[in-house]
């Protein structure tokens, strides 16, 4: 049971619905692409209160366009993943994949058929980023987690090299 008033409770998450982060990629001074992460909404999925996050990447040279969209639905209290969708278009390569993740059963499905074993408290690509944002990471430390929903892709490793302060219209953040 999660104590809704203690540390790590949703009202204390360092993010909220409506948050949007935009990035621009450049090659020298030429813009070559954009990416955006948006915490779009609270939703309900299979009876769970979830966040819905969209991550999109668009760019590349005219002869090799990149147009990728990823959607993630994860628990608003525990950040555990329930669904992860990838719609990838990179040059001539395309893939449209939906993973349905069933943490209580310890499995996930790919496109409604292939069933695989998952880990305890699974995280997908986007929910992993939001999970990491809740942690007090220390510069110089090495962290490993076995929480990526595809068990054979673990561990996820993070080495903290530095902290930077950024200033945006909402204020300064470390």
Coordinates of N, CA and C in Angstrom, one line a residue:
X1 N 0.8 -1.2 0.0 CA 0.0 0.0 0.0 C 0.9 1.2 0.0
X2 N 0.5 2.2 -0.9 CA 1.3 3.5 -0.9 C 0.6 4.5 0.0
X3 N 1.4 5.1 0.8 CA 0.9 6.2 1.7 C 0.8 7.5 0.8
X4 N -0.4 7.9 0.6 CA -0.6 9.0 -0.4 C -0.1 10.4 0.1
X5 N 0.3 10.4 1.4 CA 0.9 11.7 1.9 C 2.4 11.7 2.0
X6 N 3.0 10.5 1.8 CA 4.4 10.4 2.1 C 5.2 10.7 0.8
X7 N 6.6 10.7 0.9 CA 7.4 11.0 -0.2 C 7.1 10.0 -1.3
X8 N 7.1 10.5 -2.5 CA 6.8 9.6 -3.7 C 5.4 9.5 -4.0
X9 N 4.5 10.2 -3.2 CA 3.1 10.2 -3.6 C 2.9 11.1 -4.8
X10 N 1.9 10.9 -5.6 CA 1.7 11.6 -6.8 C 1.7 13.2 -6.6
X11 N 1.2 13.7 -5.5 CA 1.2 15.1 -5.4 C 2.6 15.7 -5.2
X12 N 3.6 14.8 -4.9 CA 5.0 15.2 -4.8 C 5.8 14.8 -6.0
X13 N 5.3 14.3 -7.0 CA 6.1 14.0 -8.2 C 6.6 15.3 -8.8
X14 N 7.8 15.2 -9.4 CA 8.4 16.5 -9.9 C 7.9 16.7 -11.4
X15 N 6.6 16.3 -11.6 CA 6.0 16.6 -12.9 C 4.5 16.6 -12.8
X16 N 3.8 17.1 -13.8 CA 2.3 17.2 -13.7 C 1.8 17.2 -15.1
X17 N 0.5 16.9 -15.2 CA -0.2 16.9 -16.5 C -0.1 18.3 -17.1
X18 N 0.2 18.3 -18.4 CA 0.4 19.6 -19.1 C 1.9 19.9 -19.3
X19 N 2.8 19.2 -18.6 CA 4.2 19.5 -18.8 C 4.6 19.1 -20.2
X20 N 5.4 19.9 -20.8 CA 5.9 19.6 -22.2 C 7.3 20.1 -22.3
X21 N 8.1 19.2 -22.9 CA 9.5 19.5 -23.1 C 9.8 19.4 -24.6
X22 N 10.4 20.4 -25.1 CA 10.7 20.4 -26.6 C 12.2 20.5 -26.8
X23 N 12.7 19.8 -27.8 CA 14.1 19.7 -28.0 C 14.3 20.0 -29.5
X24 N 15.4 20.6 -29.9 CA 15.8 20.8 -31.3 C 17.2 20.3 -31.5
X25 N 17.3 19.5 -32.6 CA 18.6 18.9 -33.0 C 19.2 19.8 -34.1
X26 N 20.5 20.0 -34.0 CA 21.1 20.8 -35.1 C 22.4 20.1 -35.5
X27 N 22.7 20.3 -36.8 CA 24.0 19.8 -37.3 C 24.7 21.1 -37.7
X28 N 25.7 21.5 -36.8 CA 26.3 22.8 -36.9 C 25.3 23.8 -36.6
X29 N 25.0 24.7 -37.5 CA 23.9 25.7 -37.3 C 22.6 25.3 -38.0
X30 N 22.6 24.2 -38.7 CA 21.4 23.8 -39.4 C 20.4 23.0 -38.6
X31 N 19.2 23.4 -38.4 CA 18.2 22.6 -37.7 C 17.9 21.3 -38.5
X32 N 18.0 20.1 -37.8 CA 17.7 18.9 -38.5 C 16.6 18.0 -37.9
X33 N 16.0 18.5 -36.8 CA 14.9 17.8 -36.2 C 14.4 18.3 -34.9
X34 N 13.3 17.8 -34.5 CA 12.7 18.2 -33.2 C 12.2 17.0 -32.5
X35 N 12.1 17.1 -31.2 CA 11.5 16.1 -30.4 C 10.7 16.8 -29.3
X36 N 9.7 16.1 -28.9 CA 8.8 16.6 -27.8 C 8.3 15.5 -26.9
X37 N 8.3 15.8 -25.7 CA 7.7 14.9 -24.7 C 6.6 15.7 -24.0
X38 N 5.4 15.1 -23.9 CA 4.3 15.8 -23.3 C 3.6 14.8 -22.4
X39 N 3.4 15.2 -21.1 CA 2.5 14.5 -20.2 C 1.1 15.0 -20.4
X40 N 0.4 14.3 -21.3 CA -0.8 14.8 -21.9 C -2.0 14.8 -21.0
X41 N -2.2 13.7 -20.2 CA -3.4 13.6 -19.4 C -3.3 12.5 -18.4
X42 N -4.3 12.5 -17.4 CA -4.6 11.4 -16.6 C -5.7 10.7 -17.3
X43 N -5.7 9.4 -17.2 CA -6.6 8.5 -17.9 C -6.9 7.3 -17.1
X44 N -7.8 6.4 -17.5 CA -8.0 5.2 -16.9 C -7.8 4.1 -17.9
X45 N -7.0 3.1 -17.5 CA -6.7 1.9 -18.3 C -6.8 0.7 -17.5
X46 N -7.7 -0.2 -17.9 CA -8.0 -1.5 -17.2 C -8.2 -1.2 -15.7
X47 N -8.9 -0.1 -15.4 CA -9.3 0.2 -14.0 C -8.2 0.9 -13.2
X48 N -7.1 1.2 -13.8 CA -6.0 1.9 -13.1 C -6.0 3.4 -13.5
X49 N -5.7 4.2 -12.6 CA -5.5 5.6 -12.8 C -4.1 5.8 -13.4
X50 N -4.0 6.3 -14.6 CA -2.7 6.3 -15.3 C -2.4 7.7 -15.9
X51 N -1.1 8.0 -16.1 CA -0.7 9.1 -16.9 C -0.5 8.6 -18.3
X52 N -0.8 9.5 -19.2 CA -0.6 9.2 -20.7 C 0.5 10.2 -21.2
X53 N 1.6 9.7 -21.7 CA 2.7 10.5 -22.1 C 3.0 10.2 -23.6
X54 N 3.2 11.3 -24.4 CA 3.5 11.1 -25.8 C 5.0 11.7 -26.0
X55 N 5.7 10.9 -26.8 CA 7.1 11.3 -27.2 C 7.1 11.2 -28.7
X56 N 7.5 12.3 -29.3 CA 7.6 12.3 -30.8 C 8.9 12.9 -31.2
X57 N 9.4 12.3 -32.3 CA 10.7 12.8 -33.0 C 10.4 12.9 -34.4
X58 N 10.8 14.1 -35.0 CA 10.6 14.4 -36.4 C 11.8 15.1 -36.9
X59 N 12.3 14.7 -38.1 CA 13.5 15.3 -38.6 C 14.2 14.4 -39.6
X60 N 15.5 14.7 -39.7 CA 16.3 14.0 -40.6 C 16.4 14.7 -41.9
X61 N 17.4 14.3 -42.8 CA 17.5 14.8 -44.1 C 16.3 14.4 -45.0
X62 N 16.1 15.1 -46.0 CA 14.9 14.9 -46.9 C 14.8 13.5 -47.4
X63 N 16.0 12.9 -47.6 CA 16.0 11.5 -48.2 C 15.9 10.4 -47.1
X64 N 15.9 10.8 -45.8 CA 15.8 9.8 -44.8 C 15.0 10.5 -43.6
X65 N 13.8 10.7 -43.8 CA 13.0 11.3 -42.7 C 12.7 10.4 -41.5
X66 N 12.7 11.0 -40.4 CA 12.4 10.3 -39.1 C 11.1 10.9 -38.6
X67 N 10.1 10.0 -38.4 CA 8.8 10.4 -37.8 C 8.4 9.3 -36.9
X68 N 8.8 9.4 -35.6 CA 8.5 8.4 -34.6 C 7.6 9.0 -33.6
X69 N 6.6 8.2 -33.2 CA 5.7 8.5 -32.1 C 5.6 7.4 -31.1
X70 N 5.7 7.7 -29.8 CA 5.6 6.7 -28.8 C 4.6 7.2 -27.8
X71 N 3.8 6.3 -27.3 CA 2.8 6.6 -26.3 C 3.0 5.6 -25.1
X72 N 2.8 6.1 -23.9 CA 3.0 5.3 -22.7 C 1.9 5.6 -21.7
X73 N 1.3 4.6 -21.1 CA 0.3 4.7 -20.1 C 0.9 4.0 -18.9
X74 N 1.1 4.8 -17.8 CA 1.7 4.2 -16.6 C 0.9 4.7 -15.3
X75 N 1.0 3.9 -14.3 CA 0.2 4.1 -13.1 C 0.6 5.4 -12.4
X76 N -0.4 6.2 -12.1 CA -0.1 7.5 -11.5 C 0.4 7.5 -10.1
X77 N 0.3 6.4 -9.4 CA 0.9 6.2 -8.0 C 2.2 5.5 -8.0
X78 N 2.3 4.5 -8.8 CA 3.5 3.6 -8.8 C 4.5 3.8 -10.0
X79 N 4.0 4.4 -11.0 CA 4.7 4.6 -12.3 C 4.8 3.3 -13.1
X80 N 4.2 2.2 -12.6 CA 4.3 0.9 -13.3 C 3.6 1.0 -14.7
X81 N 4.2 0.4 -15.7 CA 3.6 0.5 -17.1 C 2.5 -0.5 -17.3
X82 N 1.5 0.0 -18.1 CA 0.4 -0.9 -18.5 C 0.2 -1.0 -20.0
X83 N 0.7 0.0 -20.7 CA 0.6 -0.1 -22.2 C 1.7 0.8 -22.7
X84 N 2.3 0.3 -23.8 CA 3.4 1.1 -24.5 C 3.2 0.9 -26.0
X85 N 3.1 2.0 -26.7 CA 2.9 2.0 -28.2 C 4.0 2.7 -28.9
X86 N 4.5 2.0 -30.0 CA 5.5 2.6 -30.8 C 5.0 2.7 -32.3
X87 N 5.1 3.8 -32.9 CA 4.8 4.0 -34.3 C 6.0 4.7 -34.9
X88 N 6.8 3.8 -35.6 CA 8.1 4.2 -36.0 C 8.2 4.3 -37.5
X89 N 8.7 5.4 -38.1 CA 8.9 5.6 -39.5 C 10.3 6.3 -39.6
X90 N 11.3 5.5 -40.1 CA 12.6 6.0 -40.2 C 13.1 5.6 -41.6
X91 N 13.2 6.5 -42.5 CA 13.5 6.2 -43.9 C 12.5 5.2 -44.5
X92 N 12.9 4.1 -45.0 CA 12.0 3.1 -45.5 C 11.5 2.1 -44.5
X93 N 12.0 2.2 -43.3 CA 11.6 1.3 -42.2 C 10.4 1.8 -41.5
X94 N 9.4 1.0 -41.2 CA 8.2 1.3 -40.5 C 7.9 0.2 -39.5
X95 N 7.4 0.5 -38.4 CA 6.9 -0.5 -37.4 C 5.8 0.1 -36.5
X96 N 4.8 -0.6 -36.3 CA 3.7 -0.2 -35.4 C 3.5 -1.3 -34.4
X97 N 3.8 -1.0 -33.2 CA 3.8 -2.1 -32.1 C 3.1 -1.6 -30.9
X98 N 2.2 -2.4 -30.3 CA 1.6 -2.1 -29.1 C 1.9 -3.2 -28.1
X99 N 2.4 -2.8 -26.9 CA 2.7 -3.8 -25.8 C 1.6 -3.5 -24.8
X100 N 0.9 -4.6 -24.4 CA 0.0 -4.5 -23.3 C 0.8 -5.2 -22.1
X101 N 0.9 -4.5 -21.0 CA 1.7 -5.0 -19.9 C 0.8 -5.3 -18.7
X102 N 0.9 -6.5 -18.2 CA 0.1 -7.0 -17.1 C 0.9 -7.3 -15.9
X103 N 1.3 -6.3 -15.1 CA 2.2 -6.5 -14.0 C 1.8 -7.5 -13.0
X104 N 0.5 -7.6 -12.7 CA 0.0 -8.5 -11.6 C 0.1 -10.0 -12.1
X105 N 0.1 -10.2 -13.4 CA 0.3 -11.5 -14.0 C 1.7 -11.8 -14.4
X106 N 2.6 -10.8 -14.4 CA 4.0 -11.0 -14.7 C 4.2 -11.2 -16.2
X107 N 3.4 -10.7 -17.1 CA 3.5 -10.9 -18.5 C 3.2 -9.7 -19.3
X108 N 3.6 -9.7 -20.6 CA 3.2 -8.6 -21.5 C 3.0 -9.3 -22.8
X109 N 2.1 -8.6 -23.7 CA 1.9 -9.1 -25.0 C 2.4 -8.1 -26.0
X110 N 2.7 -8.6 -27.2 CA 3.2 -7.7 -28.3 C 2.1 -7.9 -29.4
X111 N 1.5 -6.8 -29.8 CA 0.5 -6.7 -30.8 C -0.6 -7.8 -30.6
X112 N -1.0 -8.0 -29.3 CA -2.1 -8.8 -28.9 C -1.9 -10.3 -29.0
X113 N -0.6 -10.8 -29.3 CA -0.5 -12.2 -29.5 C 0.8 -12.7 -28.7
X114 N 1.9 -12.4 -29.1 CA 3.1 -12.9 -28.5 C 3.2 -12.5 -27.0
X115 N 3.2 -13.5 -26.1 CA 3.2 -13.3 -24.7 C 4.6 -13.6 -24.1
X116 N 5.1 -12.7 -23.3 CA 6.4 -12.9 -22.7 C 6.4 -12.6 -21.2
X117 N 7.3 -13.1 -20.5 CA 7.5 -12.8 -19.1 C 8.0 -11.4 -18.9
X118 N 7.5 -10.7 -17.9 CA 8.0 -9.4 -17.5 C 8.5 -9.4 -16.1
X119 N 9.1 -8.3 -15.7 CA 9.7 -8.2 -14.4 C 8.7 -7.6 -13.3
X120 N 9.1 -7.7 -12.1 CA 8.3 -7.1 -11.0 C 8.3 -5.5 -11.2
X121 N 7.2 -4.9 -11.1 CA 7.1 -3.5 -11.2 C 7.7 -2.9 -12.5
X122 N 7.2 -3.4 -13.7 CA 7.8 -3.1 -15.0 C 7.6 -1.6 -15.4
X123 N 8.6 -1.1 -16.1 CA 8.6 0.2 -16.6 C 8.9 0.2 -18.1
X124 N 8.3 1.0 -18.9 CA 8.6 1.1 -20.3 C 9.6 2.2 -20.5
X125 N 9.9 2.6 -21.8 CA 10.9 3.6 -22.1 C 10.5 5.0 -21.5
X126 N 9.3 5.4 -21.6 CA 8.9 6.7 -21.1 C 8.7 6.7 -19.6
X127 N 8.0 5.7 -19.0 CA 7.8 5.6 -17.6 C 9.2 5.5 -16.8
X128 N 10.2 4.9 -17.5 CA 11.5 4.8 -16.9 C 12.1 6.2 -16.7
X129 N 11.9 7.1 -17.6 CA 12.4 8.4 -17.5 C 11.7 9.2 -16.4
X130 N 10.4 9.0 -16.3 CA 9.7 9.7 -15.2 C 10.0 9.1 -13.8
X131 N 10.2 7.7 -13.8 CA 10.7 7.1 -12.5 C 12.1 7.7 -12.1
X132 N 13.0 7.8 -13.0 CA 14.3 8.3 -12.7 C 14.2 9.8 -12.2
X133 N 13.3 10.5 -12.7 CA 13.1 11.9 -12.3 C 12.7 12.0 -10.8
X134 N 12.1 11.0 -10.3 CA 11.7 11.0 -8.9 C 12.8 10.7 -7.9
X135 N 14.0 10.3 -8.4 CA 15.1 9.8 -7.5 C 16.1 10.9 -7.2
X136 N 16.7 10.9 -6.0 CA 17.7 11.9 -5.7 C 19.1 11.4 -6.2
X137 N 19.3 11.4 -7.5 CA 20.5 10.9 -8.1 C 21.7 11.7 -7.6
X138 N 22.9 11.1 -7.4 CA 24.1 11.7 -6.9 C 25.1 11.7 -7.9
X139 N 25.7 12.9 -8.2 CA 26.8 13.0 -9.2 C 27.9 12.0 -8.8
X140 N 28.4 11.3 -9.9 CA 29.5 10.3 -9.7 C 29.0 8.9 -9.3
X141 N 27.7 8.8 -9.1 CA 27.2 7.4 -8.7 C 26.8 6.6 -10.0
X142 N 26.8 5.3 -9.8 CA 26.4 4.4 -10.8 C 25.1 3.7 -10.3
X143 N 24.1 3.6 -11.1 CA 22.8 3.0 -10.7 C 22.4 1.9 -11.7
X144 N 21.9 0.8 -11.2 CA 21.3 -0.3 -12.1 C 20.0 -0.7 -11.6
X145 N 19.1 -0.8 -12.6 CA 17.7 -1.3 -12.2 C 17.3 -2.4 -13.2
X146 N 16.6 -3.4 -12.6 CA 16.1 -4.5 -13.4 C 14.6 -4.4 -13.5
X147 N 14.1 -3.2 -14.0 CA 12.7 -2.9 -14.1 C 12.2 -2.7 -15.5
X148 N 13.1 -2.8 -16.5 CA 12.6 -2.6 -17.9 C 11.7 -3.8 -18.2
X149 N 10.5 -3.5 -18.8 CA 9.5 -4.5 -18.9 C 9.9 -5.7 -19.8
X150 N 10.9 -5.5 -20.7 CA 11.4 -6.7 -21.4 C 12.6 -7.2 -20.6
X151 N 12.3 -8.3 -19.9 CA 13.3 -8.8 -18.9 C 14.7 -9.0 -19.4
X152 N 14.8 -9.4 -20.7 CA 16.2 -9.7 -21.3 C 16.9 -8.4 -21.6
X153 N 16.3 -7.3 -21.5 CA 17.0 -6.0 -21.8 C 17.5 -5.3 -20.5
X154 N 17.4 -6.0 -19.4 CA 17.9 -5.5 -18.2 C 19.4 -5.9 -17.9
X155 N 20.1 -5.2 -17.1 CA 19.7 -4.0 -16.3 C 19.8 -2.7 -17.2
X156 N 19.0 -1.7 -16.7 CA 19.1 -0.4 -17.2 C 20.1 0.3 -16.3
X157 N 21.1 0.9 -16.9 CA 22.3 1.5 -16.2 C 22.3 3.0 -16.4
X158 N 22.4 3.7 -15.3 CA 22.6 5.2 -15.3 C 23.8 5.6 -14.6
X159 N 24.7 6.3 -15.2 CA 25.9 6.9 -14.6 C 25.7 8.4 -14.5
X160 N 25.7 9.0 -13.3 CA 25.4 10.4 -13.2 C 26.7 11.1 -13.3
X161 N 26.9 11.9 -14.4 CA 28.1 12.6 -14.7 C 28.1 14.1 -14.1
X162 N 27.0 14.7 -14.2 CA 26.9 16.1 -13.7 C 25.5 16.6 -13.5
X163 N 25.3 17.7 -12.9 CA 24.0 18.3 -12.8 C 24.1 19.7 -13.4
X164 N 23.0 20.1 -14.1 CA 23.0 21.4 -14.8 C 21.7 22.1 -14.4
X165 N 21.8 23.4 -14.3 CA 20.7 24.2 -14.0 C 20.2 24.8 -15.3
X166 N 18.9 24.7 -15.5 CA 18.3 25.2 -16.8 C 17.2 26.3 -16.4
X167 N 17.1 27.3 -17.2 CA 16.1 28.3 -17.0 C 15.1 28.3 -18.1
X168 N 13.8 28.2 -17.8 CA 12.7 28.1 -18.7 C 11.7 29.1 -18.2
X169 N 10.7 29.3 -19.0 CA 9.6 30.3 -18.6 C 9.0 30.0 -17.2
X170 N 9.0 28.7 -16.8 CA 8.4 28.3 -15.5 C 9.4 28.6 -14.4
X171 N 10.7 28.9 -14.7 CA 11.6 29.1 -13.6 C 12.9 28.4 -13.8
X172 N 13.8 28.4 -12.8 CA 15.1 27.7 -12.8 C 14.9 26.3 -12.2
X173 N 15.6 25.3 -12.8 CA 15.5 24.0 -12.3 C 16.9 23.3 -12.4
X174 N 17.1 22.5 -11.4 CA 18.4 21.8 -11.3 C 18.1 20.4 -11.8

